[in-house]
Short mmCIF file of C-alpha atoms and ligand atoms in Angstrom, two decimals:
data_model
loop_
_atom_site.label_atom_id
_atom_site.label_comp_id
_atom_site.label_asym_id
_atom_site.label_seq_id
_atom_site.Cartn_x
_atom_site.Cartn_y
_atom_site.Cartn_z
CA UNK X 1 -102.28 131.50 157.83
CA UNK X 2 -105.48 130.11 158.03
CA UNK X 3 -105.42 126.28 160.00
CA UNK X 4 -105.51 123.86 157.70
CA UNK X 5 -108.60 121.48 157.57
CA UNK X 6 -109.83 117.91 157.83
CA UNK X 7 -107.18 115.60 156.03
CA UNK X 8 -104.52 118.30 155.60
CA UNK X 9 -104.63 118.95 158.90
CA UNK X 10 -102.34 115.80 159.68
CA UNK X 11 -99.07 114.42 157.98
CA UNK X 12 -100.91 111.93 155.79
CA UNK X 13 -99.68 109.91 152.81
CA UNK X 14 -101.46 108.80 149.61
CA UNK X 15 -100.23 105.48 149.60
CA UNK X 16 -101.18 104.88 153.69
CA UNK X 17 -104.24 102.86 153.21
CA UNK X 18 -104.00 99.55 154.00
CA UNK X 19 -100.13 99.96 154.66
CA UNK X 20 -98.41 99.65 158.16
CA UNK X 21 -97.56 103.04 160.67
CA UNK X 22 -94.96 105.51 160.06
CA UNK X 23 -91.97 105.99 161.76
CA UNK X 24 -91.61 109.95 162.44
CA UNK X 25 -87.38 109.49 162.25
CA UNK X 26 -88.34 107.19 158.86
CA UNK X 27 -90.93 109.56 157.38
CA UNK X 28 -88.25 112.65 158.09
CA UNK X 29 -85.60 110.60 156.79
CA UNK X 30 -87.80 110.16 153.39
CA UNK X 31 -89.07 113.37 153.11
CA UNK X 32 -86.64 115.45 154.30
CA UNK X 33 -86.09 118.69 152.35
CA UNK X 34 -88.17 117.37 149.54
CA UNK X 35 -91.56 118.95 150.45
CA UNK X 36 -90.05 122.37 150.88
CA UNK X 37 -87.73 122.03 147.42
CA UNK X 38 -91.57 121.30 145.67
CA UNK X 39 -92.31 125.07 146.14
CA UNK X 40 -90.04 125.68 143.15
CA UNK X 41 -91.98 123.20 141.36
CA UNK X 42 -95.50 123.37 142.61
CA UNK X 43 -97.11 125.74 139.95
CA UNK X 44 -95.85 123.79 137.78
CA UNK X 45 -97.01 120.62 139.22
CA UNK X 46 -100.72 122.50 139.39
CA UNK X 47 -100.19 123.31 135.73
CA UNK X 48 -99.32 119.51 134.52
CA UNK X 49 -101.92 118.11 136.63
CA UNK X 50 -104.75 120.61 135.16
CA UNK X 51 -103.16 119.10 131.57
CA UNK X 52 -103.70 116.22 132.82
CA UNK X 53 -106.74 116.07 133.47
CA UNK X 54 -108.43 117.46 130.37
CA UNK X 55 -106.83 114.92 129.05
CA UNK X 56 -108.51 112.31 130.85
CA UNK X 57 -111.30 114.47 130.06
CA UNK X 58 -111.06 113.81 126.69
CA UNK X 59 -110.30 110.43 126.61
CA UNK X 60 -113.83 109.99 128.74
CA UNK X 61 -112.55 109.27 132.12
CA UNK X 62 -113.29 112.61 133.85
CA UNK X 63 -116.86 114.65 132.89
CA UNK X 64 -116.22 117.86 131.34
CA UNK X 65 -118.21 119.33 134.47
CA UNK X 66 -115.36 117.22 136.66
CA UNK X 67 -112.63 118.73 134.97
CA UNK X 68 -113.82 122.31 134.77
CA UNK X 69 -114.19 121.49 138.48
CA UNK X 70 -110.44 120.63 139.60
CA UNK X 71 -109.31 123.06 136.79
CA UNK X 72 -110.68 126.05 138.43
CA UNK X 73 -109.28 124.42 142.10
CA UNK X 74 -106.29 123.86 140.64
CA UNK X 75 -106.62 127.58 139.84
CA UNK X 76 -107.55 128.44 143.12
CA UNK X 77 -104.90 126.40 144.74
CA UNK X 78 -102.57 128.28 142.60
CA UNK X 79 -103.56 131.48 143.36
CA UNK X 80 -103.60 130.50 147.36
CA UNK X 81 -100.05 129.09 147.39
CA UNK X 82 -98.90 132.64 145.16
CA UNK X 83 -101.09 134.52 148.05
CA UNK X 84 -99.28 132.53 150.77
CA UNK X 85 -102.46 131.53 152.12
CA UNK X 86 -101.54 127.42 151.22
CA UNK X 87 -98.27 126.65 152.60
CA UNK X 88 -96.46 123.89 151.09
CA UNK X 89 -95.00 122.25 154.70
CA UNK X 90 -94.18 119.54 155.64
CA UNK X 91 -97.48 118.34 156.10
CA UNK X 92 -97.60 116.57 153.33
CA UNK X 93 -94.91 114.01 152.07
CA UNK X 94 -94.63 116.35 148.55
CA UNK X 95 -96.18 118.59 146.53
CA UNK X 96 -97.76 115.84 144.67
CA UNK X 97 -99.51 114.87 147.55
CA UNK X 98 -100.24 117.79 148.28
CA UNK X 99 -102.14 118.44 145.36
CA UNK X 100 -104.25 115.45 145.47
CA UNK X 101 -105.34 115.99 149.01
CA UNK X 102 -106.40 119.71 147.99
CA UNK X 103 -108.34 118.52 145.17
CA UNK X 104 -110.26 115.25 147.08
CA UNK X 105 -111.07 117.30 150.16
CA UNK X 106 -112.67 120.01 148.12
CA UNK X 107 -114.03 117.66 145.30
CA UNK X 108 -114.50 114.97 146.61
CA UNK X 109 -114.44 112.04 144.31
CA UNK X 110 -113.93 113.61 141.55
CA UNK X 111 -110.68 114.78 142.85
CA UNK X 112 -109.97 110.64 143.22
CA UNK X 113 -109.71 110.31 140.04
CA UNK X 114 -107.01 113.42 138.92
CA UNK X 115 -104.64 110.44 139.68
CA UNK X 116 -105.67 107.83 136.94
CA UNK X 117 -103.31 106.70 134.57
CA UNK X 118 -100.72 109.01 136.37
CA UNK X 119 -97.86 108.22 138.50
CA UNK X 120 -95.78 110.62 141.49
CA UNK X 121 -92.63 109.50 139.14
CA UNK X 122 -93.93 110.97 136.19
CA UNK X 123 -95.41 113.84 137.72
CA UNK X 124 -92.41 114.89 139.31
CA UNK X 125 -90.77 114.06 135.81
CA UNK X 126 -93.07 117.06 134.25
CA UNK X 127 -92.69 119.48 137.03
CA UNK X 128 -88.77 119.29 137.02
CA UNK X 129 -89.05 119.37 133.48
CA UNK X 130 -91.60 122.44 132.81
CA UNK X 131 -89.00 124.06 135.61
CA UNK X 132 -86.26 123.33 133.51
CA UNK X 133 -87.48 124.77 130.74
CA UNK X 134 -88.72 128.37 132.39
CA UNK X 135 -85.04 128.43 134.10
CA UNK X 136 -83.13 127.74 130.43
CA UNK X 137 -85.44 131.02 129.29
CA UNK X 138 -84.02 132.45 132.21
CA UNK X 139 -80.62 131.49 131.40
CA UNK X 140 -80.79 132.50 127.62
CA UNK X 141 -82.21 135.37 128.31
CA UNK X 142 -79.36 136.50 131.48
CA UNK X 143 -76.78 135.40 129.08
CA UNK X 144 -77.98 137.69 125.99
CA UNK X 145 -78.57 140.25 128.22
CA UNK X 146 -74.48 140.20 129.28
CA UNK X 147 -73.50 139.80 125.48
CA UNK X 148 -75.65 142.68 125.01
CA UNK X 149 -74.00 145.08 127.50
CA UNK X 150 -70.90 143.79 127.16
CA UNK X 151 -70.98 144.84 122.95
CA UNK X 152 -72.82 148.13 123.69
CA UNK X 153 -69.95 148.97 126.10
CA UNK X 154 -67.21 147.87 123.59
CA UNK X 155 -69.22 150.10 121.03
CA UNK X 156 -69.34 153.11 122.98
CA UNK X 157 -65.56 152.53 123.53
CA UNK X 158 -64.06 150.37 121.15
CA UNK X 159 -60.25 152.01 121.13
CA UNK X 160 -58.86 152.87 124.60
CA UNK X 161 -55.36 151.60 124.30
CA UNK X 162 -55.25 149.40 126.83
CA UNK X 163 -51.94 146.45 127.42
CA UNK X 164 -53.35 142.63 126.61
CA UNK X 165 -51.46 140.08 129.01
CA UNK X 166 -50.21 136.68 128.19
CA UNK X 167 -48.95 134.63 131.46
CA UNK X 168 -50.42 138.04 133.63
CA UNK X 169 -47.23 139.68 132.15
CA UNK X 170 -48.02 142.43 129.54
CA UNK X 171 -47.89 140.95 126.04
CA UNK X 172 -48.74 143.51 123.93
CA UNK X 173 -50.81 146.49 123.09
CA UNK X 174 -54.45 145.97 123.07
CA UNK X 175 -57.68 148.11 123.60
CA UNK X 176 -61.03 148.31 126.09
CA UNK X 177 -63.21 147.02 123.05
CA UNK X 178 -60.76 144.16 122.30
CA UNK X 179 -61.82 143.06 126.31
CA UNK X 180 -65.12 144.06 126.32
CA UNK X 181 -66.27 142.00 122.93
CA UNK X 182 -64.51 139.17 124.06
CA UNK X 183 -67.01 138.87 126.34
CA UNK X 184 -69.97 139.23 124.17
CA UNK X 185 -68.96 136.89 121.99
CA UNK X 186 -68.34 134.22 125.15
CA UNK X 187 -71.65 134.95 126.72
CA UNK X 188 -73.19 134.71 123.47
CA UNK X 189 -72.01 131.12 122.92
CA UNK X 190 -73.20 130.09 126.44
CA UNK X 191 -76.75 131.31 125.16
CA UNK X 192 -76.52 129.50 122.51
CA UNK X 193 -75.00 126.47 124.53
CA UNK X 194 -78.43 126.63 126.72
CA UNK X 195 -80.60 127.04 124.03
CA UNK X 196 -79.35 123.71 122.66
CA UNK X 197 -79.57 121.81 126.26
CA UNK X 198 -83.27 123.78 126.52
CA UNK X 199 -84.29 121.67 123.32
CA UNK X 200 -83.24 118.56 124.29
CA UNK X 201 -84.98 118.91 127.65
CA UNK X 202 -88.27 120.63 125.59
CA UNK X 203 -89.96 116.99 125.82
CA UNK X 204 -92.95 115.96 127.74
CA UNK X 205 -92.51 112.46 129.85
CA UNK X 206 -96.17 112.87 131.28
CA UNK X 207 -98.41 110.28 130.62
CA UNK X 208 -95.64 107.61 131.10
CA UNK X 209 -96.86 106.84 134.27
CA UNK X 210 -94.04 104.74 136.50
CA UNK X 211 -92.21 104.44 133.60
CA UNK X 212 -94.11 101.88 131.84
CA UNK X 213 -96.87 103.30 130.94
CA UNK X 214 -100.94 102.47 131.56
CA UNK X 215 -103.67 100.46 129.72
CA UNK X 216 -105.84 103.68 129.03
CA UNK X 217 -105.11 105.53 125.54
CA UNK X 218 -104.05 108.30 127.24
CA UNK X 219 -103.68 111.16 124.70
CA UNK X 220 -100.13 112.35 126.04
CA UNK X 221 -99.44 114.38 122.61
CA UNK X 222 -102.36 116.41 123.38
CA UNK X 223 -101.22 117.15 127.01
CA UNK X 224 -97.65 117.84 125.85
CA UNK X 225 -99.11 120.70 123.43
CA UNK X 226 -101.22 121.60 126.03
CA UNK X 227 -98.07 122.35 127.98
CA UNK X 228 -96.18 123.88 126.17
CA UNK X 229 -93.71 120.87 124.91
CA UNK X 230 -92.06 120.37 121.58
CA UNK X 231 -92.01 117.24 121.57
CA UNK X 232 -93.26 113.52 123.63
CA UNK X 233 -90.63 112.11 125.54
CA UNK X 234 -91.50 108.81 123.69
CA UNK X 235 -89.98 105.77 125.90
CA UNK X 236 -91.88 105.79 129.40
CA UNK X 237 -88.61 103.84 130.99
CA UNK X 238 -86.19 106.99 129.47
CA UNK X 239 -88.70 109.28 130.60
CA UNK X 240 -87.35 108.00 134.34
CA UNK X 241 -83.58 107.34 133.41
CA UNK X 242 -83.19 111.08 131.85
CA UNK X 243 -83.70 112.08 135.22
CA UNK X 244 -80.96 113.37 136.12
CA UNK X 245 -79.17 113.92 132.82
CA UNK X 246 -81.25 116.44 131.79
CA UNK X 247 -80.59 118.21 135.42
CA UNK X 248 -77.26 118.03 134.59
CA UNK X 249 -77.22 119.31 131.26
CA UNK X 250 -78.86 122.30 132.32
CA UNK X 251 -76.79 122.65 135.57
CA UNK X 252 -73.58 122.38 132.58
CA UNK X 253 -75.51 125.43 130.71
CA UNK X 254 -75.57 126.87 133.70
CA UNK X 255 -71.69 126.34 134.30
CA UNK X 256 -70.57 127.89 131.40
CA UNK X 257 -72.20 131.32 131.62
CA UNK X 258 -70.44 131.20 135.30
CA UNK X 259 -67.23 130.43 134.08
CA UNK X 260 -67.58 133.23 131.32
CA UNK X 261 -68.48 135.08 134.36
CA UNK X 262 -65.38 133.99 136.30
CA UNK X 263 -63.36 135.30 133.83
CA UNK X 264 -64.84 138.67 133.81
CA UNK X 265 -65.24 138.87 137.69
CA UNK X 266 -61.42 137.99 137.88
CA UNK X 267 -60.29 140.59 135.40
CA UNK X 268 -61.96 142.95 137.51
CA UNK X 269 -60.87 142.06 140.38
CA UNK X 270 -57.57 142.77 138.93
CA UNK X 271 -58.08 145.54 137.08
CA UNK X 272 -59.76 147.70 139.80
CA UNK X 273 -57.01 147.31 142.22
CA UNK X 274 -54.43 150.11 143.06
CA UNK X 275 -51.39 148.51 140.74
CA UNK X 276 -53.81 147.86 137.83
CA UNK X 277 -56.15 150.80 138.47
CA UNK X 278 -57.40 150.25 134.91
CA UNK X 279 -61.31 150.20 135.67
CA UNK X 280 -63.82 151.84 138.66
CA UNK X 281 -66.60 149.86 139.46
CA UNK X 282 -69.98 152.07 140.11
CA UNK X 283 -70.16 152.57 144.16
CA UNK X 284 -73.58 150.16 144.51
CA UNK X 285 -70.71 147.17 143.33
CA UNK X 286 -68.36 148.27 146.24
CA UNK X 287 -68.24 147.83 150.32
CA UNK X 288 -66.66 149.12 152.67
CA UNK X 289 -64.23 147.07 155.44
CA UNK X 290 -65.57 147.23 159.26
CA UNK X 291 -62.04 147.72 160.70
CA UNK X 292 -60.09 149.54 158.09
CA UNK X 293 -61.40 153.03 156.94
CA UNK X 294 -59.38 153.13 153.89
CA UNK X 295 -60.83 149.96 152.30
CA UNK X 296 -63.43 150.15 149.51
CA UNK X 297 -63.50 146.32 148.42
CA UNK X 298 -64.76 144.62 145.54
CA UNK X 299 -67.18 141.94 147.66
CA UNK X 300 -69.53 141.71 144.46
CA UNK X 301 -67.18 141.02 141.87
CA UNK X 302 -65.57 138.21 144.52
CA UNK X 303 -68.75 136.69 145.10
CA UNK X 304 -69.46 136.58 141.36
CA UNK X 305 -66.13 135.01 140.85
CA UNK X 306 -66.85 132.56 143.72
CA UNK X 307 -70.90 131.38 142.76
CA UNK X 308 -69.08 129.44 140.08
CA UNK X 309 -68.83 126.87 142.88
CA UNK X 310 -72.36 125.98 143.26
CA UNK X 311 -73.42 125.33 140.10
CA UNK X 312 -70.08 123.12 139.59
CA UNK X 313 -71.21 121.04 142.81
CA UNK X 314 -74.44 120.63 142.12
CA UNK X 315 -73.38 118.81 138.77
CA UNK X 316 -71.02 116.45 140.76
CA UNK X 317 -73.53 115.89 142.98
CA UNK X 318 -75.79 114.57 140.83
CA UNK X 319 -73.37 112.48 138.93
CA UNK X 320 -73.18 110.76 142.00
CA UNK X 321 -76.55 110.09 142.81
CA UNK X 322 -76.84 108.56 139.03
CA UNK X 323 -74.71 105.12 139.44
CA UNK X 324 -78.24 103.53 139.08
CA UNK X 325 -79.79 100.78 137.14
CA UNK X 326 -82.83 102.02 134.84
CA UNK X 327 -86.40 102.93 136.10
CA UNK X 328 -87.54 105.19 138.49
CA UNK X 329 -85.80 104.58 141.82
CA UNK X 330 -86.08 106.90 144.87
CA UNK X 331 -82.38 108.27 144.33
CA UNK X 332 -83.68 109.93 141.93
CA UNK X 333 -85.17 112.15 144.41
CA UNK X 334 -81.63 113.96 145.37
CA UNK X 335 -81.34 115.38 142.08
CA UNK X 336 -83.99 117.68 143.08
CA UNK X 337 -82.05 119.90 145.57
CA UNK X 338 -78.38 120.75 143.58
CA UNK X 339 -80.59 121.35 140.33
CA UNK X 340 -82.62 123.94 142.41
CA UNK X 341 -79.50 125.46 144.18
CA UNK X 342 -77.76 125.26 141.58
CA UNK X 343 -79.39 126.90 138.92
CA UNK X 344 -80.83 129.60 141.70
CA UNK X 345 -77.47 130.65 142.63
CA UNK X 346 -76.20 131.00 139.03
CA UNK X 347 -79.17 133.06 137.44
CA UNK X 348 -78.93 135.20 140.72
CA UNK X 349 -75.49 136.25 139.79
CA UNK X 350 -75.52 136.62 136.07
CA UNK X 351 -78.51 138.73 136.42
CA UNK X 352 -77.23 141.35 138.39
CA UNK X 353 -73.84 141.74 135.59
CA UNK X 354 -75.17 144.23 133.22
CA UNK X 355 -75.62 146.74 134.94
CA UNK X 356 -72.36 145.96 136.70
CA UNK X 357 -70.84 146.13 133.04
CA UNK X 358 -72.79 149.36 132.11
CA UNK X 359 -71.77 151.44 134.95
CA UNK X 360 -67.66 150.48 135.50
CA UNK X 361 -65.87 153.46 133.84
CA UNK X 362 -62.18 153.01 132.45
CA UNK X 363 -59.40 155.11 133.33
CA UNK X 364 -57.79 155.68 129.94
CA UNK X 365 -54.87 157.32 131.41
CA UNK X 366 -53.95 153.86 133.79
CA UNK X 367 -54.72 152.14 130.63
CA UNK X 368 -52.16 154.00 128.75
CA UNK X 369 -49.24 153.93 131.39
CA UNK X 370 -48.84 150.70 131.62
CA UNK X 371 -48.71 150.06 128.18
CA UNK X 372 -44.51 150.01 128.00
CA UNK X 373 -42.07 150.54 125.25
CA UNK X 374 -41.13 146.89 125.05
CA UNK X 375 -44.34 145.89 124.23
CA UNK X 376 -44.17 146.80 121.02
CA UNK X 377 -41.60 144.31 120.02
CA UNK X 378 -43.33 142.29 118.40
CA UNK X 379 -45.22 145.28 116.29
CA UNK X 380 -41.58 145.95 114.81
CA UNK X 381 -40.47 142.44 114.10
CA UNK X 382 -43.67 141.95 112.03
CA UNK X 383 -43.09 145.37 110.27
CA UNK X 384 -39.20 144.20 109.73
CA UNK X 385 -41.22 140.77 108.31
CA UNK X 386 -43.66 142.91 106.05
CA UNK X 387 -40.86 144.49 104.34
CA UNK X 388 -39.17 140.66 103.97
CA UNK X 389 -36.66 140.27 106.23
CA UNK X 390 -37.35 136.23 107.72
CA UNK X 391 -39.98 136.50 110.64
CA UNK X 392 -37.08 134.56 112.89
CA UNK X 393 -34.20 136.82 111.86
CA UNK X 394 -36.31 139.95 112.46
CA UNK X 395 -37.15 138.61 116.12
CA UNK X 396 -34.00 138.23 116.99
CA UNK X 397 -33.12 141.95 115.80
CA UNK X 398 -35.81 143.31 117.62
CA UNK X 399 -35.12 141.47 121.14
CA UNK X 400 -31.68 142.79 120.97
CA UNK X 401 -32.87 146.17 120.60
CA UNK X 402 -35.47 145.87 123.84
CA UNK X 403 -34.34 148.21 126.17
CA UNK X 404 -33.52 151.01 123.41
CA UNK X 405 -37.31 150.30 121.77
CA UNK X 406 -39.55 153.90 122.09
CA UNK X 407 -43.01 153.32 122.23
CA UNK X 408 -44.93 155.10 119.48
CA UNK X 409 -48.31 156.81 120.33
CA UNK X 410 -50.66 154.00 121.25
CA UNK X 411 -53.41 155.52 119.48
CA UNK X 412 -51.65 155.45 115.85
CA UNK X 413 -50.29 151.35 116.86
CA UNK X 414 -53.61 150.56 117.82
CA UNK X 415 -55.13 152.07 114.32
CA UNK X 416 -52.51 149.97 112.47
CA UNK X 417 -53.32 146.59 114.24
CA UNK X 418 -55.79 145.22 111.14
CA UNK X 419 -55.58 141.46 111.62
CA UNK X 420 -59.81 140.87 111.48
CA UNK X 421 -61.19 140.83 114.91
CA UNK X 422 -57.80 143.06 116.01
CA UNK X 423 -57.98 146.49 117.78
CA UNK X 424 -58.13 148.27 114.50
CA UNK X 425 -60.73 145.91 113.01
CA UNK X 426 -62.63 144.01 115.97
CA UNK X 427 -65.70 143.44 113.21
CA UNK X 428 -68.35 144.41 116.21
CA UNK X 429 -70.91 144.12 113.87
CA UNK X 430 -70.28 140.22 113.16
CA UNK X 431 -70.50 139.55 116.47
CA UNK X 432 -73.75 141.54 116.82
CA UNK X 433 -74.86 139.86 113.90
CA UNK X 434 -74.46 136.28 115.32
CA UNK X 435 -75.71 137.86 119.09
CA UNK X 436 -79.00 138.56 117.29
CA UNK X 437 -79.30 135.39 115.40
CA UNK X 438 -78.88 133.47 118.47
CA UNK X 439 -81.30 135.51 120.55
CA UNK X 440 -84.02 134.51 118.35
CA UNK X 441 -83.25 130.99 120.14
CA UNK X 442 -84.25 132.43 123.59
CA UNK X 443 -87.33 129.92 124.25
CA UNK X 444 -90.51 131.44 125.04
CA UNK X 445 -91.38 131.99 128.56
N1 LIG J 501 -90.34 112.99 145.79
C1 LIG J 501 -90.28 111.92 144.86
C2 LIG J 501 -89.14 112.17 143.86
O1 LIG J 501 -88.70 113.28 143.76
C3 LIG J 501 -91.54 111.83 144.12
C4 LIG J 501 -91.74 110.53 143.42
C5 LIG J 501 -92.07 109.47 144.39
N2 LIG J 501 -92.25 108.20 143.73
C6 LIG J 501 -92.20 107.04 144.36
N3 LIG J 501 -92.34 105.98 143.63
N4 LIG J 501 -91.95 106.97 145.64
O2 LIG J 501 -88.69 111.27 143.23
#
């Protein structure tokens, strides 16, 4: 890494002019993380400010040679922090800063004025916010995927009799596509819970300034089409006090594809052990133990069960930082770090699922054993019911009769088992149906 020159050579701040000296313990203190959390936000800082500025551009306050200036650093600065040749340290206080110092020590004045009409509390506003939005596309798009495998596997085997558990005791007969599309249709609502936190979030706040806004006629619905947004974030004070909320709503999308995944990483933590036996996970899913030579362990399905815990965190964290009166205050600032972590962890996880789901292979002959005589009870009371006797007398007859019940072929129970969305009628294609509509939510990247 090239050494950094002239004015980035030194921890300097934007606001030190004219100001007293900074503590080192103070300026650590303030900083802290902060600087080094901006890398997930930087290109999206460079892209805001570039908006930015044709937009002072076009309101007459940069030259259009200015601004195709400090677009094309802004470019360049881009392409140097992707290269790893500009490292985002802590140098500078943030990646704001950062940004401004780039553009002033290689333009000079014209990179003085990138900052008009512009404040660090809306500019961090847009960042988090164009972040936001690429991670929801991420989120959609993890979740859909899931659905997607999930409903292909349940396709490919919709009727391996397999026993459905109430209480973890076995309830009654069920089947592998009964599981499987229970699944699809869960992930597919979390997609379609994101989608609907991604457009509440698809809002610009740039141009808002402190959260006041600025005597210049800034044209902020031209820089939030320029962007990307749907929509202005109208109020410049809400622009500040949705700080925060938004983070959390996403983090909340976030949750509920983890706790879909929970679910499925518990049942397969179950289902692949020796008593259960039900399921094999491919070998690239399994470890090995480093004392005992007969373990083969299910770490990945453990840790996907466990990840839940960030994202869940991360939401009480912020909650806690948000006890605050409105405007922009410098609390605000600790929302930064559980978003990031938060959201990181989770898409980390629910990306790697699909091909988790594709390659686990059922054991139809586990599947089949455990399914016990006495679990049909229920079957015969409802046949006794069908043919009139009272649903309460028949339940009686048929729990006296328990231990002399003999269970029919699964196969032929499962084919009678009609009720819509049952084993003999799971109505796959609905829930494809509904998986497609909703994927046409999936925000553009
Ligand atoms: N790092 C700060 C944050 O995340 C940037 C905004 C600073 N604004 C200020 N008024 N000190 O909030």
């Amino acid at each position: 890494v090239d050494a950094p020159i002239g004015i980035m050579n030194m921890k300097t701040y934007l606001w030190q002019e004219g100001s007293g000296g900074i503590d080192k313990a103070i300026s650590d203190f303030t900083a802290g993380e902060d600087v080094i959390l901006d890398r997930h936000l930087f290109e999206f800082d460079i892209d805001a400010t570039a908006a930015h500025v044709r937009g002072l551009e076009r309101i007459g306050i940069v030259s259009a040679e200015e601004c195709s200036v400090l677009c094309s650093l802004l470019d360049e600065l881009k392409a140097e922090f992707r290269a790893g040749s500009f490292v985002l340290d802590d140098r500078f206080e943030d990646g704001h800063s950062a940004i401004e110092m780039y553009l002033t020590e290689k333009a000079g004045p014209a990179g003085g004025r990138v900052h008009t009409g512009r404040s660090r509390n809306d500019q961090v506003a847009v960042a988090t916010r164009l972040y936001m939005k690429d991670r929801i596309h991420e989120l959609t798009a993890a979740c859909a995927g899931i659905a997607e495998s999930c409903l292909a596997k349940a396709e490919a085997f919709p009727d391996l009799p397999m026993p459905g558990y109430t209480h973890l005791q076995r309830a009654v007969p069920s089947s592998s596509g009964l599981w499987l599309a229970a699944f699809a249709e869960a992930f597919t609502d979390s997609l379609s819970y994101a989608a609907a936190v991604g457009e509440i979030v698809d809002c610009s706040p740039l141009g808002t300034a402190a959260g006041y806004g600025v005597n210049l006629p800034l044209d902020r619905d031209g820089v939030a089409a320029d962007l990307g947004f749907g929509r202005l974030q109208v109020n410049p004070m809400y622009a500040q006090n949705s700080r925060g909320k938004f983070e959390g709503m996403v983090l909340q999308a976030a949750l509920h594809a983890m706790q879909d995944l929970r679910r499925l990483a518990w049942d397969l933590s179950l289902f692949t052990t020796s008593e259960f036996g039900f399921i094999q996970l491919p070998p690239e899913y399994i470890t090995g133990s480093s004392i005992m030579p007969n373990k083969f362990n299910p770490d990945v399905v453990e840790l996907l069960r466990g990840r839940v815990a960030t994202p869940e965190a991360a939401i009480l964290e912020i909650q806690s930082v948000l006890s605050l009166p409105s405007g922009y205050q410098r609390d605000l600032q600790l929302t930064k770090a559980p978003l990031i972590r938060g959201v990181e962890a989770s898409l980390q996880a629910l990306r790697i699922v699909p091909a988790l789901v594709n390659g686990m292979e059922f054991k139809p002959g586990r599947m089949r054993e455990a399914i016990s005589a006495d679990m049909y009870a229920t079957d015969i009371a409802l046949e006794q019911s069908a043919a009139g006797v009272p649903f309460r007398e028949a339940y009686l007859q048929a729990k006296q009769k328990l231990d002399e019940l003999e269970a029919p072929d699964a196969d032929a129970s499962l084919a009678q088992r009609v009720s819509p969305g049952g084993c003999a009628d799971l109505l796959l294609d609905r829930i494809r149906a509904r998986l497609e509509k909703e994927k046409s939510r999936i925000p553009a990247a």
